[in-house]
Coordinates of C-alpha atoms and ligand atoms in Angstrom, one line a residue:
X1 CA 0.0 0.0 0.0
X2 CA 1.4 3.4 -1.1
X3 CA 1.4 6.1 1.6
X4 CA -0.6 9.4 1.2
X5 CA 2.6 11.3 1.2
X6 CA 3.9 9.4 -2.0
X7 CA 0.5 9.9 -3.7
X8 CA 0.9 13.7 -3.0
X9 CA 4.4 13.7 -4.4
X10 CA 3.3 11.8 -7.5
X11 CA 0.5 14.3 -7.9
X12 CA 3.0 17.2 -7.7
X13 CA 5.0 15.6 -10.5
X14 CA 2.2 14.8 -13.0
X15 CA -0.5 17.3 -11.9
X16 CA -3.8 16.5 -10.3
X17 CA -5.6 15.7 -13.5
X18 CA -3.1 13.0 -14.4
X19 CA -3.4 10.7 -11.4
X20 CA -6.1 8.2 -10.5
X21 CA -6.5 6.4 -7.2
X22 CA -10.2 5.8 -6.5
X23 CA -11.2 2.1 -6.3
X24 CA -13.4 2.4 -9.5
X25 CA -10.5 4.0 -11.4
X26 CA -8.0 1.4 -10.2
X27 CA -10.3 -1.4 -11.3
X28 CA -10.1 -0.1 -14.9
X29 CA -6.4 -0.6 -14.9
X30 CA -6.4 -3.9 -13.1
X31 CA -6.6 -6.2 -16.1
X32 CA -5.3 -6.6 -19.7
X33 CA -5.7 -9.0 -22.7
X34 CA -5.3 -12.0 -20.4
X35 CA -8.4 -11.0 -18.3
X36 CA -6.4 -11.8 -15.1
X37 CA -6.9 -9.2 -12.4
X38 CA -4.3 -7.5 -10.1
X39 CA -4.9 -4.1 -8.5
X40 CA -2.3 -1.3 -8.6
X41 CA -2.3 1.4 -5.8
X42 CA -2.3 4.3 -8.2
X43 CA -2.2 5.2 -11.9
X44 CA -0.2 8.2 -13.2
X45 CA 0.0 9.6 -16.7
X46 CA 3.3 11.4 -17.3
X47 CA 3.4 13.7 -20.3
X48 CA 7.2 14.0 -20.7
X49 CA 10.4 12.0 -20.4
X50 CA 11.5 14.3 -17.5
X51 CA 8.3 13.4 -15.6
X52 CA 8.9 9.7 -16.2
X53 CA 12.4 10.2 -14.8
X54 CA 11.1 11.9 -11.7
X55 CA 8.6 9.2 -11.0
X56 CA 11.1 6.4 -11.4
X57 CA 13.7 8.2 -9.2
X58 CA 11.1 8.5 -6.5
X59 CA 9.9 4.9 -6.8
X60 CA 13.5 3.7 -6.8
X61 CA 14.2 5.6 -3.6
X62 CA 11.1 4.3 -1.9
X63 CA 11.3 0.8 -3.5
X64 CA 7.8 1.0 -5.0
X65 CA 6.9 -1.2 -8.1
X66 CA 6.3 0.7 -11.3
X67 CA 4.4 -1.0 -14.2
X68 CA 4.6 0.7 -17.6
X69 CA 1.3 0.3 -19.5
X70 CA 0.2 1.2 -23.0
X71 CA -3.3 0.2 -24.1
X72 CA -3.4 -3.0 -21.9
X73 CA -4.0 -5.4 -24.8
X74 CA -1.0 -7.6 -23.8
X75 CA -1.7 -11.3 -23.9
X76 CA 0.9 -12.4 -21.3
X77 CA 0.1 -10.1 -18.4
X78 CA 3.0 -7.7 -18.8
X79 CA 1.0 -4.6 -17.8
X80 CA -0.5 -6.2 -14.7
X81 CA 0.4 -4.8 -11.2
X82 CA 1.2 -8.3 -9.7
X83 CA 2.8 -6.6 -6.7
X84 CA 0.7 -3.5 -6.5
X85 CA 2.4 -0.2 -7.0
X86 CA 2.3 2.6 -9.6
X87 CA 0.9 2.0 -13.1
X88 CA 2.7 4.3 -15.5
X89 CA 0.0 5.0 -18.1
X90 CA 2.0 6.0 -21.2
X91 CA -1.0 6.6 -23.4
X92 CA -1.0 10.3 -22.8
X93 CA 2.4 10.6 -24.4
X94 CA 0.8 10.1 -27.8
X95 CA 2.4 12.5 -30.2
X96 CA 4.0 11.8 -33.6
X97 CA 7.0 14.0 -33.2
X98 CA 7.9 14.1 -36.8
X99 CA 7.8 12.1 -40.1
X100 CA 11.0 12.5 -42.1
X101 CA 10.1 11.6 -45.6
X102 CA 13.6 12.2 -47.0
X103 CA 15.2 9.7 -44.6
X104 CA 12.2 7.5 -44.4
X105 CA 11.9 7.4 -40.7
X106 CA 9.7 8.9 -37.9
X107 CA 10.0 9.7 -34.3
X108 CA 7.0 9.1 -32.0
X109 CA 6.1 9.0 -28.4
X110 CA 5.1 5.6 -27.0
X111 CA 1.4 6.2 -26.6
X112 CA 0.7 6.6 -30.3
X113 CA -1.8 3.9 -31.5
X114 CA -0.2 1.7 -34.1
X115 CA -2.9 2.1 -36.7
X116 CA -2.9 5.9 -36.3
X117 CA 0.8 6.0 -37.1
X118 CA 0.2 3.8 -40.1
X119 CA -2.5 6.1 -41.5
X120 CA -0.4 9.2 -40.9
X121 CA 2.8 7.8 -42.7
X122 CA 0.6 6.7 -45.6
X123 CA -0.1 10.4 -46.3
X124 CA 3.6 10.7 -47.1
X125 CA 3.6 7.7 -49.4
X126 CA 5.3 5.7 -46.6
X127 CA 4.6 2.4 -44.8
X128 CA 5.1 1.1 -41.3
X129 CA 4.5 -2.6 -41.8
X130 CA 4.3 -4.3 -38.4
X131 CA 0.6 -5.2 -38.0
X132 CA -0.5 -6.9 -34.8
X133 CA -4.2 -7.8 -35.0
X134 CA -4.6 -5.3 -32.1
X135 CA -3.2 -2.4 -34.2
X136 CA -6.4 -0.4 -33.8
X137 CA -5.9 -0.5 -30.0
X138 CA -2.4 -1.2 -29.1
X139 CA 0.4 1.5 -28.7
X140 CA 3.7 1.6 -30.4
X141 CA 5.4 1.6 -26.9
X142 CA 3.6 -1.6 -26.1
X143 CA 4.5 -3.0 -29.5
X144 CA 8.2 -2.2 -28.9
X145 CA 8.2 -3.5 -25.4
X146 CA 6.7 -6.8 -26.6
X147 CA 8.4 -6.9 -30.0
X148 CA 4.9 -7.4 -31.5
X149 CA 4.8 -9.5 -34.6
X150 CA 1.4 -9.9 -36.2
X151 CA 0.1 -10.6 -39.7
X152 CA 2.7 -9.1 -42.0
X153 CA 5.8 -10.7 -40.5
X154 CA 6.1 -13.3 -43.3
X155 CA 7.2 -10.6 -45.7
X156 CA 8.1 -7.6 -43.6
X157 CA 9.4 -8.9 -40.3
X158 CA 8.4 -7.8 -36.8
X159 CA 8.6 -4.6 -34.7
X160 CA 12.3 -5.0 -33.9
X161 CA 13.2 -4.8 -37.6
X162 CA 11.9 -1.2 -37.7
X163 CA 13.2 0.2 -34.4
X164 CA 16.3 2.3 -35.1
X165 CA 16.6 4.1 -31.8
X166 CA 15.0 4.8 -28.4
X167 CA 14.9 7.3 -25.6
X168 CA 14.6 5.4 -22.4
X169 CA 14.4 6.1 -18.7
X170 CA 16.3 3.6 -16.5
X171 CA 14.6 2.4 -13.3
X172 CA 17.0 4.7 -11.4
X173 CA 15.7 7.7 -13.3
X174 CA 18.6 8.3 -15.7
X175 CA 17.6 9.2 -19.3
X176 CA 19.5 7.5 -22.2
X177 CA 19.3 7.6 -26.0
X178 CA 20.1 4.4 -27.8
X179 CA 20.6 3.6 -31.5
X180 CA 21.0 5.9 -34.4
X181 CA 19.1 7.4 -37.3
X182 CA 21.4 5.6 -39.8
X183 CA 20.9 2.1 -41.1
X184 CA 24.4 1.3 -40.0
X185 CA 25.7 1.8 -36.4
X186 CA 27.8 -0.6 -34.3
X187 CA 29.0 1.4 -31.4
X188 CA 29.0 -0.6 -28.2
X189 CA 26.4 -3.2 -27.2
X190 CA 23.1 -3.0 -29.1
X191 CA 20.9 -1.6 -26.2
X192 CA 18.1 -0.9 -28.6
X193 CA 17.7 -4.6 -29.4
X194 CA 17.9 -5.4 -25.8
X195 CA 15.1 -3.1 -24.8
X196 CA 12.9 -4.2 -27.7
X197 CA 10.9 -7.2 -26.3
X198 CA 12.1 -6.6 -22.7
X199 CA 8.4 -6.4 -21.6
X200 CA 8.8 -3.2 -19.6
X201 CA 11.2 -4.8 -17.2
X202 CA 14.5 -3.0 -18.1
X203 CA 13.5 0.6 -18.9
X204 CA 10.6 2.8 -19.8
X205 CA 10.5 3.8 -23.4
X206 CA 9.6 7.5 -24.0
X207 CA 10.6 8.1 -27.6
X208 CA 11.0 5.8 -30.6
X209 CA 12.7 6.3 -34.0
X210 CA 11.1 4.0 -36.5
X211 CA 12.3 3.0 -40.0
X212 CA 9.6 3.4 -42.7
X213 CA 9.5 2.0 -46.2
X214 CA 7.8 3.1 -49.4
X215 CA 4.1 2.2 -49.4
X216 CA 3.2 -0.6 -51.8
X217 CA 1.4 0.4 -54.9
X218 CA -1.3 -2.3 -54.9
X219 CA -2.7 -5.0 -52.7
X220 CA -5.2 -7.8 -53.0
X221 CA -6.8 -10.4 -50.7
X222 CA -7.5 -14.0 -51.5
X223 CA -9.5 -16.5 -49.4
X224 CA -9.0 -20.2 -49.8
X225 CA -11.3 -22.9 -48.3
X226 CA -10.0 -26.5 -47.8
X227 CA -11.8 -29.7 -47.0
X228 CA -9.0 -30.9 -44.8
X229 CA -6.4 -29.2 -42.5
X230 CA -3.4 -30.9 -44.0
X231 CA -4.0 -29.6 -47.5
X232 CA -4.2 -26.0 -46.3
X233 CA -0.9 -26.2 -44.4
X234 CA 0.8 -27.9 -47.3
X235 CA -0.5 -25.1 -49.5
X236 CA 1.3 -22.6 -47.3
X237 CA 4.5 -24.3 -47.9
X238 CA 3.8 -24.7 -51.7
X239 CA 3.1 -21.0 -52.0
X240 CA 6.4 -20.1 -50.3
X241 CA 8.3 -22.7 -52.3
X242 CA 6.8 -21.1 -55.5
X243 CA 8.8 -18.0 -54.5
X244 CA 5.6 -16.1 -53.7
X245 CA 6.0 -14.1 -50.5
X246 CA 2.6 -12.9 -49.5
X247 CA 2.3 -9.9 -47.1
X248 CA -0.1 -12.0 -45.0
X249 CA -0.7 -15.7 -44.9
X250 CA -3.2 -16.6 -42.2
X251 CA -4.5 -20.0 -41.3
X252 CA -7.7 -21.0 -39.4
X253 CA -8.9 -24.4 -38.4
X254 CA -12.5 -25.7 -38.3
X255 CA -13.2 -24.6 -34.8
X256 CA -12.1 -21.0 -35.6
X257 CA -14.5 -21.1 -38.6
X258 CA -17.3 -22.1 -36.3
X259 CA -16.7 -18.9 -34.4
X260 CA -16.9 -16.6 -37.5
X261 CA -19.4 -18.4 -39.7
X262 CA -22.2 -16.0 -38.8
X263 CA -20.2 -13.2 -40.3
X264 CA -18.7 -14.9 -43.4
X265 CA -20.0 -17.3 -46.0
X266 CA -18.1 -20.5 -45.6
X267 CA -18.8 -23.3 -48.1
X268 CA -20.1 -26.6 -46.6
X269 CA -17.5 -29.2 -45.7
X270 CA -14.8 -26.6 -45.2
X271 CA -12.3 -27.7 -42.5
X272 CA -9.7 -25.0 -42.8
X273 CA -9.2 -21.6 -44.4
X274 CA -6.2 -19.5 -45.6
X275 CA -6.5 -15.7 -45.9
X276 CA -3.8 -14.3 -48.1
X277 CA -2.8 -10.7 -48.8
X278 CA -0.4 -9.8 -51.6
X279 CA 1.1 -6.4 -52.1
X280 CA 3.6 -4.7 -54.4
X281 CA 3.5 -3.6 -58.1
X282 CA 0.0 -4.3 -59.6
X283 CA 1.5 -6.5 -62.3
X284 CA 3.5 -8.7 -59.8
X285 CA 0.5 -9.0 -57.5
X286 CA -1.7 -10.2 -60.4
X287 CA 1.0 -12.7 -61.4
X288 CA 1.3 -14.0 -57.9
X289 CA -2.5 -14.3 -57.7
X290 CA -2.6 -16.3 -60.9
X291 CA 0.1 -18.6 -59.6
X292 CA -1.7 -19.2 -56.3
X293 CA -4.9 -20.0 -58.2
X294 CA -2.9 -22.5 -60.3
X295 CA -1.5 -24.2 -57.1
X296 CA -5.1 -24.3 -55.7
X297 CA -6.6 -25.9 -58.9
X298 CA -3.8 -28.3 -59.7
X299 CA -2.5 -29.4 -56.3
X300 CA -4.6 -28.3 -53.4
X301 CA -8.2 -28.6 -54.6
X302 CA -9.1 -25.4 -52.6
X303 CA -12.2 -23.3 -53.3
X304 CA -11.1 -19.7 -54.0
X305 CA -12.9 -16.5 -53.0
X306 CA -11.6 -13.1 -54.1
X307 CA -13.3 -10.4 -52.1
X308 CA -13.9 -7.0 -53.8
X309 CA -14.4 -3.5 -52.4
X310 CA -15.7 -3.3 -48.8
X311 CA -15.8 -7.1 -48.6
X312 CA -12.0 -7.1 -48.6
X313 CA -11.8 -5.0 -45.4
X314 CA -14.6 -7.1 -43.9
X315 CA -12.5 -10.2 -44.1
X316 CA -9.7 -8.5 -42.2
X317 CA -12.1 -7.2 -39.6
X318 CA -13.4 -10.7 -39.1
X319 CA -9.9 -12.0 -38.8
X320 CA -8.9 -9.3 -36.3
X321 CA -11.9 -10.1 -34.1
X322 CA -11.3 -13.9 -34.2
X323 CA -9.6 -14.1 -30.8
X324 CA -12.4 -12.5 -28.7
X325 CA -15.1 -14.4 -30.7
X326 CA -13.7 -17.7 -29.4
X327 CA -15.4 -17.2 -26.0
X328 CA -18.5 -18.6 -27.9
X329 CA -16.9 -22.0 -27.3
X330 CA -16.1 -21.8 -23.6
X331 CA -15.9 -18.9 -21.0
X332 CA -12.2 -19.1 -20.5
X333 CA -9.1 -19.7 -22.6
X334 CA -5.4 -20.0 -22.4
X335 CA -3.9 -18.4 -25.5
X336 CA -0.5 -19.7 -26.5
X337 CA 1.5 -18.2 -29.4
X338 CA 4.1 -20.8 -30.2
X339 CA 6.2 -20.6 -33.4
X340 CA 7.8 -23.5 -35.3
X341 CA 9.8 -23.6 -38.5
X342 CA 7.2 -23.7 -41.3
X343 CA 8.1 -27.2 -42.4
X344 CA 7.2 -28.4 -38.9
X345 CA 3.7 -26.8 -38.9
X346 CA 1.9 -29.9 -40.2
X347 CA 3.4 -32.0 -37.3
X348 CA 2.6 -29.3 -34.7
X349 CA -1.0 -28.9 -35.9
X350 CA -1.6 -32.7 -36.1
X351 CA -0.3 -33.0 -32.5
X352 CA -2.6 -30.3 -31.2
X353 CA -5.6 -31.9 -32.9
X354 CA -4.6 -35.2 -31.4
X355 CA -4.5 -33.6 -27.9
X356 CA -7.9 -32.1 -28.5
X357 CA -9.4 -35.5 -29.0
X358 CA -7.5 -37.1 -26.1
X359 CA -8.5 -34.4 -23.6
X360 CA -11.9 -33.6 -25.0
X361 CA -11.2 -29.9 -24.8
X362 CA -11.7 -27.5 -27.8
X363 CA -8.4 -26.1 -29.0
X364 CA -9.0 -23.8 -32.0
X365 CA -5.8 -23.0 -33.8
X366 CA -5.2 -20.1 -36.1
X367 CA -2.2 -18.0 -36.9
X368 CA 0.4 -16.4 -39.0
X369 CA 1.1 -19.6 -40.9
X370 CA 3.5 -18.0 -43.3
X371 CA 6.0 -17.4 -40.5
X372 CA 5.2 -20.5 -38.4
X373 CA 3.5 -18.6 -35.6
X374 CA 0.4 -20.5 -34.4
X375 CA -2.1 -19.2 -31.8
X376 CA -3.3 -22.2 -29.9
X377 CA -6.4 -21.5 -27.8
X378 CA -7.1 -23.9 -25.1
X379 CA -10.8 -23.3 -24.2
X380 CA -12.2 -24.4 -20.8
X381 CA -14.5 -23.4 -18.0
X382 CA -12.6 -22.4 -14.9
X383 CA -15.5 -23.2 -12.6
X384 CA -15.0 -26.9 -13.6
X385 CA -11.8 -28.2 -11.8
X386 CA -11.4 -31.1 -14.3
X387 CA -11.3 -28.7 -17.2
X388 CA -8.9 -26.3 -15.5
X389 CA -6.5 -29.2 -14.7
X390 CA -6.7 -30.4 -18.3
X391 CA -6.0 -26.9 -19.6
X392 CA -2.9 -26.6 -17.5
X393 CA -1.6 -30.0 -18.6
X394 CA -2.3 -29.1 -22.2
X395 CA -0.3 -25.8 -22.0
X396 CA 2.8 -27.7 -20.9
X397 CA 2.4 -30.3 -23.6
X398 CA 1.9 -27.8 -26.4
X399 CA 4.9 -25.7 -25.3
X400 CA 7.2 -28.7 -25.0
X401 CA 6.2 -29.9 -28.4
X402 CA 7.0 -26.5 -30.0
X403 CA 10.5 -26.6 -28.5
X404 CA 11.0 -30.2 -29.6
X405 CA 10.1 -29.1 -33.1
X406 CA 12.9 -26.5 -33.0
X407 CA 10.4 -23.7 -32.3
X408 CA 9.7 -21.3 -29.5
X409 CA 7.2 -21.0 -26.6
X410 CA 6.3 -17.4 -27.6
X411 CA 6.5 -16.0 -31.1
X412 CA 5.1 -12.6 -30.2
X413 CA 3.1 -12.3 -26.9
X414 CA 6.1 -12.4 -24.6
X415 CA 6.5 -14.2 -21.3
X416 CA 5.0 -11.8 -18.8
X417 CA 3.4 -13.9 -16.0
X418 CA 1.4 -16.4 -18.0
X419 CA 4.4 -18.1 -19.6
X420 CA 6.9 -17.5 -16.9
X421 CA 6.5 -20.9 -15.3
X422 CA 7.5 -22.4 -18.6
X423 CA 10.6 -20.3 -19.4
X424 CA 13.0 -23.1 -18.6
X425 CA 11.4 -25.3 -21.3
X426 CA 13.3 -23.1 -23.8
X427 CA 16.1 -21.3 -21.9
X428 CA 18.7 -23.3 -19.9
X429 CA 19.4 -22.4 -16.3
X430 CA 22.6 -20.5 -17.1
X431 CA 20.8 -18.5 -19.8
X432 CA 18.1 -17.5 -17.2
X433 CA 20.8 -16.6 -14.7
X434 CA 22.5 -14.3 -17.3
X435 CA 19.2 -12.6 -18.0
X436 CA 18.6 -12.1 -14.3
X437 CA 22.1 -10.5 -14.0
X438 CA 21.2 -8.1 -16.9
X439 CA 17.9 -7.2 -15.1
X440 CA 19.9 -6.5 -11.9
X441 CA 22.3 -4.2 -13.8
X442 CA 19.4 -2.1 -15.1
X443 CA 17.2 -2.3 -12.0
X444 CA 19.2 -2.9 -8.8
X445 CA 16.1 -2.5 -6.6
X446 CA 13.8 -4.6 -8.8
X447 CA 11.2 -1.8 -9.0
X448 CA 10.4 -1.9 -12.7
X449 CA 7.7 -4.4 -13.5
X450 CA 8.7 -6.9 -10.8
X451 CA 7.2 -10.4 -10.8
X452 CA 7.5 -10.8 -14.6
X453 CA 9.4 -13.2 -16.9
X454 CA 11.3 -14.9 -14.1
X455 CA 8.5 -15.8 -11.6
X456 CA 7.8 -19.6 -11.2
X457 CA 4.0 -19.4 -10.8
X458 CA 1.1 -16.9 -11.4
Ligands
FAD1 C1 -7.4 -8.9 -30.1 C2 -5.9 -8.9 -29.9 C3 -5.1 -9.3 -30.9 C4 -3.7 -9.3 -30.8 N1 -2.9 -9.6 -31.9 C5 -1.6 -9.6 -31.7 C6 -0.8 -9.9 -32.9 O1 -1.2 -10.2 -34.0 N2 0.6 -9.8 -32.7 C7 1.2 -9.5 -31.5 O2 2.4 -9.5 -31.4 N3 0.4 -9.2 -30.4 C8 -0.9 -9.2 -30.5 N4 -1.7 -8.9 -29.4 C9 -1.1 -8.6 -28.1 C10 -0.9 -7.1 -27.8 O3 -1.8 -6.3 -28.5 C11 0.6 -6.7 -28.1 O4 1.5 -7.4 -27.2 C12 0.8 -5.2 -28.0 O5 2.1 -5.0 -28.4 C13 0.6 -4.7 -26.6 O6 0.5 -3.3 -26.7 P1 -0.2 -2.4 -25.6 O7 -0.1 -1.0 -25.9 O8 -1.6 -2.9 -25.3 O9 0.7 -2.8 -24.3 P2 0.3 -3.2 -22.9 O10 -0.5 -4.4 -22.9 O11 -0.2 -2.1 -22.1 O12 1.8 -3.6 -22.3 C14 2.5 -4.7 -22.8 C15 3.9 -4.7 -22.2 O13 4.6 -3.6 -22.6 C16 5.1 -2.8 -21.5 N5 5.1 -1.4 -21.9 C17 4.0 -0.8 -22.5 N6 4.4 0.5 -22.8 C18 5.7 0.6 -22.4 C19 6.7 1.7 -22.4 N7 6.4 2.9 -22.9 N8 7.9 1.4 -22.0 C20 8.2 0.2 -21.5 N9 7.4 -0.8 -21.4 C21 6.1 -0.6 -21.9 C22 4.2 -3.2 -20.4 O14 4.9 -3.1 -19.1 C23 3.9 -4.7 -20.7 O15 4.9 -5.5 -20.2 C24 -3.1 -8.9 -29.5 C25 -4.0 -8.6 -28.5 C26 -5.3 -8.6 -28.6 C27 -6.2 -8.2 -27.4

């Protein structure tokens, strides 16, 4: 519990209108995309790097936990106040500081909503490709802290590939610039890369320099329906082997289709679907489309649907709402985001579908199949002990299999608290020790987002 005196001090730093501490206000900041609940003591909204620095210096002196928070859409509990303390709401630092068309980069504050930045840079003929399905809600700061991946990674990579430099505040309050505005730069250790994906445990990000690329001239969506799962996944591999690199290559299994069939016409006997987006020069997009159609007709026996006009956006809206729509199946879910090398996707998906039958628990699978990232949703009812126990067992089995298939336990959601008990499936003890020493070097009093990544249980 934070004392009245500290709350007054925080109020002096950020101003009375930028601090929340009533029970109702605290409740609004007690959860995130995981739907787990932990109550902070107070929420503050700094509006400058200097204010962030003052808050951290105070918290460090008083040894109070500080939890950076963007939009609270995180899927591994990174923004949750597991030990109480101060939630640092970064969403009021939401200015695009500049867009530099000549050097194809921009500088932004962390609270900018991802999709807003994408719309702004488009006006300059530029493109910021990382596209988490939460882009309409999540912040760039949250994306950088989680190294968000999303739908376009198959062609354009993930957030880390676009972060050129950062302004950060260390847990002790010191302010530091990392990185450069140049493509090349190898001076000292790469602190920018270390902070990207550090889940708000090493530093608070207050400014971000992002690389931009020329906006593609043309894009087109294709939807493919398959009568069995195997053919759809094999088609993913066939498309990539045909040297076609789609912007997006999304996979959904039959249970996912059950969740969206009210919104989208799905031919009878469909067991799996791929949604593909191609972009680039119009002539090359059309050529790739024709080649995909050829693969579907001659090898995959898929039904093809090419949406036009508003229907095209509707497909992506349905896709982006898929995750929440799964609660139609069961009231609770554990959402895993494993990734495996693409040639191992068929084995991974077959194993999950085998587990589904063995445990009699629905496990809808969808994902960014083009880059091997699969969202495995273990659906259960937490009021039923047997189902909760099964869900826990299933998580461990799925994560172990991903690592056995030379993949990873988290492709994009991070470790936070939900995956922390499983960290040692992938990282050996001496690797975890090294990471803990890095954490200590940044944060000697363990005030910044404590209880994340290295905790053994939720
Ligand atoms: C419907 C839905 C779809 C999603 N789809 C995807 C997807 O396709 N790909 C993907 O990668 N993720 C996805 N996510 C997960 C989530 O949106 C991302 O992890 C996103 O990057 C979180 O951003 P946020 O602003 O909500 O951050 P928050 O949830 O508020 O915070 C996430 C983490 O970042 C830290 N943090 C936030 N701001 C800062 C800062 N300024 N400095 C330091 N640390 C900070 C927090 O402490 C926390 O650890 C999805 C989530 C939902 C709900």
